[in-house]
């Protein structure tokens, strides 16, 4: 990769294709191990875990088992951009579908309370932090993560 790491001149289309082929050859672009899977069926549920699974496809050994909204939006967008007519597009649609279902099912009322001025979640009162719209969810089930945390994207 060293020959591609430069400021000037910009990479050519041919060089970009070469980088992509090199990364694909080494499995760098394969994000399939991070796909969340239904614990009952073993089938992907749409979102991606914050950590790649172990060899058995299990995320439970990691403290980063959750699916993060921001990260999944970026992953879905990247999958669509890099493979708009293939599996990347299908994975992107499944991921966005899971995010939409989660937000509509579990978080829309929190957003309405905050936007409508009925809930103040901006303060330092830790008791109000769980009232913030959740930015992490359980990708395997689509359920919200009810463990206490501050619901900042950078927590």
PDB file of C-alpha atoms in Angstrom:
ATOM      1  CA  UNK A   1       0.000   0.000   0.000  1.00  0.00           C
ATOM      2  CA  UNK A   2       2.971   2.291   0.447  1.00  0.00           C
ATOM      3  CA  UNK A   3       2.978   3.469  -3.167  1.00  0.00           C
ATOM      4  CA  UNK A   4      -0.611   4.706  -2.760  1.00  0.00           C
ATOM      5  CA  UNK A   5       0.062   6.714   0.402  1.00  0.00           C
ATOM      6  CA  UNK A   6       0.856  10.180  -0.859  1.00  0.00           C
ATOM      7  CA  UNK A   7      -0.535  13.678  -0.880  1.00  0.00           C
ATOM      8  CA  UNK A   8       0.255  14.542  -4.477  1.00  0.00           C
ATOM      9  CA  UNK A   9      -0.562  13.732  -7.177  1.00  0.00           C
ATOM     10  CA  UNK A  10      -4.052  12.383  -6.465  1.00  0.00           C
ATOM     11  CA  UNK A  11      -4.622   8.704  -7.162  1.00  0.00           C
ATOM     12  CA  UNK A  12      -5.729   7.905 -10.681  1.00  0.00           C
ATOM     13  CA  UNK A  13      -8.803   5.787 -11.460  1.00  0.00           C
ATOM     14  CA  UNK A  14      -6.468   2.913 -12.321  1.00  0.00           C
ATOM     15  CA  UNK A  15      -4.658   3.241  -8.993  1.00  0.00           C
ATOM     16  CA  UNK A  16      -7.970   3.357  -7.098  1.00  0.00           C
ATOM     17  CA  UNK A  17      -9.036   0.168  -8.860  1.00  0.00           C
ATOM     18  CA  UNK A  18      -5.699  -1.411  -7.941  1.00  0.00           C
ATOM     19  CA  UNK A  19      -6.099  -0.427  -4.265  1.00  0.00           C
ATOM     20  CA  UNK A  20      -9.628  -1.814  -4.202  1.00  0.00           C
ATOM     21  CA  UNK A  21      -8.508  -5.100  -5.768  1.00  0.00           C
ATOM     22  CA  UNK A  22      -5.649  -5.385  -3.267  1.00  0.00           C
ATOM     23  CA  UNK A  23      -7.940  -4.731  -0.312  1.00  0.00           C
ATOM     24  CA  UNK A  24     -10.507  -7.228  -1.606  1.00  0.00           C
ATOM     25  CA  UNK A  25      -7.807  -9.849  -2.187  1.00  0.00           C
ATOM     26  CA  UNK A  26      -6.807  -9.631   1.476  1.00  0.00           C
ATOM     27  CA  UNK A  27     -10.378  -9.574   2.812  1.00  0.00           C
ATOM     28  CA  UNK A  28     -10.050  -6.049   4.164  1.00  0.00           C
ATOM     29  CA  UNK A  29     -13.388  -4.955   2.708  1.00  0.00           C
ATOM     30  CA  UNK A  30     -15.276  -8.025   3.937  1.00  0.00           C
ATOM     31  CA  UNK A  31     -17.581  -6.835   6.703  1.00  0.00           C
ATOM     32  CA  UNK A  32     -19.681 -10.004   6.819  1.00  0.00           C
ATOM     33  CA  UNK A  33     -18.324 -11.072  10.233  1.00  0.00           C
ATOM     34  CA  UNK A  34     -19.714  -7.894  11.755  1.00  0.00           C
ATOM     35  CA  UNK A  35     -23.258  -8.622  10.579  1.00  0.00           C
ATOM     36  CA  UNK A  36     -25.640  -9.105  13.473  1.00  0.00           C
ATOM     37  CA  UNK A  37     -27.447 -12.425  13.352  1.00  0.00           C
ATOM     38  CA  UNK A  38     -30.742 -13.576  14.800  1.00  0.00           C
ATOM     39  CA  UNK A  39     -29.844 -15.836  17.743  1.00  0.00           C
ATOM     40  CA  UNK A  40     -32.589 -18.307  16.797  1.00  0.00           C
ATOM     41  CA  UNK A  41     -32.132 -18.564  13.028  1.00  0.00           C
ATOM     42  CA  UNK A  42     -28.534 -17.478  12.579  1.00  0.00           C
ATOM     43  CA  UNK A  43     -29.607 -15.245   9.684  1.00  0.00           C
ATOM     44  CA  UNK A  44     -28.411 -11.634   9.373  1.00  0.00           C
ATOM     45  CA  UNK A  45     -30.810  -9.069  10.848  1.00  0.00           C
ATOM     46  CA  UNK A  46     -29.553  -6.036   8.902  1.00  0.00           C
ATOM     47  CA  UNK A  47     -27.346  -3.968  11.197  1.00  0.00           C
ATOM     48  CA  UNK A  48     -23.679  -4.419  11.986  1.00  0.00           C
ATOM     49  CA  UNK A  49     -22.117  -4.894  15.396  1.00  0.00           C
ATOM     50  CA  UNK A  50     -19.518  -2.488  16.732  1.00  0.00           C
ATOM     51  CA  UNK A  51     -17.082  -5.404  16.752  1.00  0.00           C
ATOM     52  CA  UNK A  52     -16.446  -8.247  14.374  1.00  0.00           C
ATOM     53  CA  UNK A  53     -17.659 -11.635  15.538  1.00  0.00           C
ATOM     54  CA  UNK A  54     -15.402 -14.444  16.596  1.00  0.00           C
ATOM     55  CA  UNK A  55     -14.916 -17.486  14.366  1.00  0.00           C
ATOM     56  CA  UNK A  56     -18.336 -18.846  15.392  1.00  0.00           C
ATOM     57  CA  UNK A  57     -20.117 -15.626  14.406  1.00  0.00           C
ATOM     58  CA  UNK A  58     -20.756 -14.721  18.039  1.00  0.00           C
ATOM     59  CA  UNK A  59     -20.433 -11.142  19.351  1.00  0.00           C
ATOM     60  CA  UNK A  60     -21.041 -11.907  23.031  1.00  0.00           C
ATOM     61  CA  UNK A  61     -17.360 -12.027  23.980  1.00  0.00           C
ATOM     62  CA  UNK A  62     -17.009  -8.334  23.236  1.00  0.00           C
ATOM     63  CA  UNK A  63     -18.108  -5.336  25.238  1.00  0.00           C
ATOM     64  CA  UNK A  64     -18.894  -3.712  21.889  1.00  0.00           C
ATOM     65  CA  UNK A  65     -21.819  -5.976  21.019  1.00  0.00           C
ATOM     66  CA  UNK A  66     -24.234  -3.152  20.309  1.00  0.00           C
ATOM     67  CA  UNK A  67     -25.145  -1.607  16.993  1.00  0.00           C
ATOM     68  CA  UNK A  68     -24.551   2.132  16.832  1.00  0.00           C
ATOM     69  CA  UNK A  69     -26.784   4.349  14.728  1.00  0.00           C
ATOM     70  CA  UNK A  70     -24.039   6.588  13.335  1.00  0.00           C
ATOM     71  CA  UNK A  71     -21.741   3.695  12.483  1.00  0.00           C
ATOM     72  CA  UNK A  72     -24.494   1.719  10.798  1.00  0.00           C
ATOM     73  CA  UNK A  73     -25.565   4.725   8.723  1.00  0.00           C
ATOM     74  CA  UNK A  74     -21.973   5.163   7.528  1.00  0.00           C
ATOM     75  CA  UNK A  75     -21.618   1.440   6.791  1.00  0.00           C
ATOM     76  CA  UNK A  76     -24.914   1.332   4.884  1.00  0.00           C
ATOM     77  CA  UNK A  77     -23.946   4.358   2.815  1.00  0.00           C
ATOM     78  CA  UNK A  78     -20.515   2.929   2.050  1.00  0.00           C
ATOM     79  CA  UNK A  79     -21.957  -0.439   1.054  1.00  0.00           C
ATOM     80  CA  UNK A  80     -24.391   1.250  -1.302  1.00  0.00           C
ATOM     81  CA  UNK A  81     -21.736   3.526  -2.847  1.00  0.00           C
ATOM     82  CA  UNK A  82     -19.285   0.713  -3.462  1.00  0.00           C
ATOM     83  CA  UNK A  83     -21.787  -1.884  -4.703  1.00  0.00           C
ATOM     84  CA  UNK A  84     -25.019  -0.180  -5.842  1.00  0.00           C
ATOM     85  CA  UNK A  85     -26.136  -3.136  -7.977  1.00  0.00           C
ATOM     86  CA  UNK A  86     -25.052  -6.071  -5.828  1.00  0.00           C
ATOM     87  CA  UNK A  87     -24.930  -7.535  -2.345  1.00  0.00           C
ATOM     88  CA  UNK A  88     -23.648  -4.268  -0.895  1.00  0.00           C
ATOM     89  CA  UNK A  89     -26.886  -2.561  -1.927  1.00  0.00           C
ATOM     90  CA  UNK A  90     -28.945  -5.399  -0.420  1.00  0.00           C
ATOM     91  CA  UNK A  91     -26.971  -5.233   2.842  1.00  0.00           C
ATOM     92  CA  UNK A  92     -27.390  -1.452   2.853  1.00  0.00           C
ATOM     93  CA  UNK A  93     -31.171  -1.702   2.458  1.00  0.00           C
ATOM     94  CA  UNK A  94     -31.381  -4.322   5.228  1.00  0.00           C
ATOM     95  CA  UNK A  95     -29.299  -2.147   7.556  1.00  0.00           C
ATOM     96  CA  UNK A  96     -31.348   1.012   6.915  1.00  0.00           C
ATOM     97  CA  UNK A  97     -34.546  -1.017   7.335  1.00  0.00           C
ATOM     98  CA  UNK A  98     -33.390  -2.269  10.738  1.00  0.00           C
ATOM     99  CA  UNK A  99     -32.442   1.267  11.827  1.00  0.00           C
ATOM    100  CA  UNK A 100     -35.813   2.646  10.714  1.00  0.00           C
ATOM    101  CA  UNK A 101     -37.706  -0.117  12.514  1.00  0.00           C
ATOM    102  CA  UNK A 102     -35.725   0.473  15.704  1.00  0.00           C
ATOM    103  CA  UNK A 103     -36.254   4.246  15.636  1.00  0.00           C
ATOM    104  CA  UNK A 104     -39.949   4.036  14.812  1.00  0.00           C
ATOM    105  CA  UNK A 105     -40.627   1.279  17.330  1.00  0.00           C
ATOM    106  CA  UNK A 106     -38.530   2.397  20.288  1.00  0.00           C
ATOM    107  CA  UNK A 107     -37.267   5.959  19.916  1.00  0.00           C
ATOM    108  CA  UNK A 108     -39.792   8.156  18.116  1.00  0.00           C
ATOM    109  CA  UNK A 109     -41.629   9.025  21.333  1.00  0.00           C
ATOM    110  CA  UNK A 110     -38.369  10.132  22.976  1.00  0.00           C
ATOM    111  CA  UNK A 111     -37.595  12.338  20.000  1.00  0.00           C
ATOM    112  CA  UNK A 112     -41.080  13.854  20.096  1.00  0.00           C
ATOM    113  CA  UNK A 113     -40.763  14.645  23.814  1.00  0.00           C
ATOM    114  CA  UNK A 114     -37.387  16.353  23.337  1.00  0.00           C
ATOM    115  CA  UNK A 115     -38.319  18.212  20.131  1.00  0.00           C
ATOM    116  CA  UNK A 116     -41.634  19.333  21.652  1.00  0.00           C
ATOM    117  CA  UNK A 117     -39.841  20.756  24.681  1.00  0.00           C
ATOM    118  CA  UNK A 118     -41.511  18.332  27.101  1.00  0.00           C
ATOM    119  CA  UNK A 119     -38.268  16.665  28.184  1.00  0.00           C
ATOM    120  CA  UNK A 120     -34.999  18.396  29.013  1.00  0.00           C
ATOM    121  CA  UNK A 121     -32.153  15.963  28.458  1.00  0.00           C
ATOM    122  CA  UNK A 122     -29.359  18.493  28.019  1.00  0.00           C
ATOM    123  CA  UNK A 123     -28.440  18.931  31.652  1.00  0.00           C
ATOM    124  CA  UNK A 124     -25.918  17.288  33.907  1.00  0.00           C
ATOM    125  CA  UNK A 125     -28.619  15.350  35.748  1.00  0.00           C
ATOM    126  CA  UNK A 126     -27.658  11.731  35.088  1.00  0.00           C
ATOM    127  CA  UNK A 127     -31.228  10.655  35.815  1.00  0.00           C
ATOM    128  CA  UNK A 128     -32.365  12.325  32.587  1.00  0.00           C
ATOM    129  CA  UNK A 129     -29.759  10.673  30.351  1.00  0.00           C
ATOM    130  CA  UNK A 130     -31.777   7.502  29.771  1.00  0.00           C
ATOM    131  CA  UNK A 131     -34.576   9.751  28.457  1.00  0.00           C
ATOM    132  CA  UNK A 132     -32.337  10.789  25.566  1.00  0.00           C
ATOM    133  CA  UNK A 133     -33.027   9.089  22.248  1.00  0.00           C
ATOM    134  CA  UNK A 134     -30.886   5.962  22.233  1.00  0.00           C
ATOM    135  CA  UNK A 135     -28.002   5.822  19.791  1.00  0.00           C
ATOM    136  CA  UNK A 136     -27.176   2.172  20.362  1.00  0.00           C
ATOM    137  CA  UNK A 137     -29.405  -0.860  20.022  1.00  0.00           C
ATOM    138  CA  UNK A 138     -29.179  -4.631  20.053  1.00  0.00           C
ATOM    139  CA  UNK A 139     -28.672  -5.487  16.411  1.00  0.00           C
ATOM    140  CA  UNK A 140     -29.430  -9.178  16.840  1.00  0.00           C
ATOM    141  CA  UNK A 141     -32.982  -8.488  18.029  1.00  0.00           C
ATOM    142  CA  UNK A 142     -33.743  -4.886  17.040  1.00  0.00           C
ATOM    143  CA  UNK A 143     -34.522  -4.078  20.678  1.00  0.00           C
ATOM    144  CA  UNK A 144     -33.264  -1.083  22.585  1.00  0.00           C
ATOM    145  CA  UNK A 145     -30.375  -1.517  24.983  1.00  0.00           C
ATOM    146  CA  UNK A 146     -31.882  -0.807  28.399  1.00  0.00           C
ATOM    147  CA  UNK A 147     -28.591  -0.806  30.319  1.00  0.00           C
ATOM    148  CA  UNK A 148     -27.747   2.618  31.711  1.00  0.00           C
ATOM    149  CA  UNK A 149     -25.402   4.762  29.676  1.00  0.00           C
ATOM    150  CA  UNK A 150     -25.282   8.450  28.823  1.00  0.00           C
ATOM    151  CA  UNK A 151     -26.529   8.151  25.223  1.00  0.00           C
ATOM    152  CA  UNK A 152     -23.868  10.394  23.766  1.00  0.00           C
ATOM    153  CA  UNK A 153     -22.556   9.101  20.464  1.00  0.00           C
ATOM    154  CA  UNK A 154     -19.026   9.182  21.854  1.00  0.00           C
ATOM    155  CA  UNK A 155     -19.637   7.323  25.120  1.00  0.00           C
TER     156      UNK A 155
END
